[in-house]
Amino acid sequence: MAQKVIDLPAAATATTENSSGSSTAIFFIPKSVITELYTSGISVGTANTATNPLDVIKVRLQLARNNLAAGAKPPGMVATGVSVVRNEGVAALWSGLGPSLARGFFFGGARLGLYTPIKTLICGESAKPTLEMKVLSGSLSGGLAAAVTSPIELIKTRLQAAGRDPNAAKTSMGVIRAVVSQDGVVGLWKGAMPGLIRSAILTAAQCATYDEVKRGVIATTGWNEGAALHLTSSMIAGLVTTTMTNPIDVIKTRMFVGGKTFSGPIECAAHVMRTDGLTGFMKGWSASYARLGPHTVIMFLTAERLRKYAGLQSL
């Protein structure tokens, strides 16, 4: 007697057909996209862990003016780092690491992991994407990721800026309670717009520059995929990205920490212009590059290695 087999639908799994056969999809998301997301999340999380001390120093530098007398010169990156260690201990350099890792995995995974699928969707499988299409793909993936994960960035920034302020929250839940009690739930998205714009520009500059420079280096030198190619391309991408995102980073950081001080990014930008001039938008550039340069290198080197292991094409 033949046994009747009944297929039960799975809530979390579906199948999609493509020209080469069937492939598994999870929550109707193609498995290849899921792989893109988790390999990218691990890559960004690794880079965030390695560069968190530089991120703390960058935030402290950007906020240093608030604690200085008029006309006083803010300390440099090294002096700021030494001051943090002397006054708060070495562990303070990893302030906000928990939210940073969460943001790295979810936000970083989304903005980097969606870049290739969006680029493929816009340009098609066989078409050669132009620089404009690469910039658009990076902008879309970065903006989407930032809109969803902005509260995590706010929590991380406030923890890093807290220092020894007795009135500042020292835990993620403490920050959430303080923000919600002061501004309501919507306060968790304070500074989301400059963060979204920064993320769009960051991802567009980072991914498009890396993509374009990598192709140019291959065409010029004949190098094959490998550490030398990835290192060269990511170093240049880090330099371009830092310069393009620093003004927005300054505005975003002041809005995250300032609470109700500014009604929006335009008012915050006007305040920076009024108090510091154009150079105020480049405040903390060296610290930003000191973090974003190595961060970009570690991120892309890790991503390329993981993509190879996962059977994905190189970026």
PDB file of C-alpha atoms in Angstrom, residues 65 73 116 135 154 162 169 190-191 240 248 256 278-279 297:
ATOM      1  CA  ARG A  65      33.826  72.587  21.944  1.00  0.00           C
ATOM      2  CA  LYS A  73      41.766  75.246  21.229  1.00  0.00           C
ATOM      3  CA  THR A 116      24.815  44.160  -4.862  1.00  0.00           C
ATOM      4  CA  VAL A 135      26.017  55.546  -6.582  1.00  0.00           C
ATOM      5  CA  LEU A 154      21.416  57.230  18.838  1.00  0.00           C
ATOM      6  CA  ALA A 162      28.431  60.244  28.349  1.00  0.00           C
ATOM      7  CA  ALA A 169      22.607  57.222  31.238  1.00  0.00           C
ATOM      8  CA  LYS A 190      16.072  62.151  16.718  1.00  0.00           C
ATOM      9  CA  GLY A 191      18.732  62.934  14.144  1.00  0.00           C
ATOM     10  CA  VAL A 240      36.831  59.581  -0.235  1.00  0.00           C
ATOM     11  CA  ILE A 248      26.861  65.306   8.018  1.00  0.00           C
ATOM     12  CA  PHE A 256      21.948  62.916  18.813  1.00  0.00           C
ATOM     13  CA  LEU A 278      32.922  76.180   7.306  1.00  0.00           C
ATOM     14  CA  THR A 279      35.844  74.500   9.063  1.00  0.00           C
ATOM     15  CA  VAL A 297      39.812  48.332   4.948  1.00  0.00           C
TER      16      VAL A 297
END
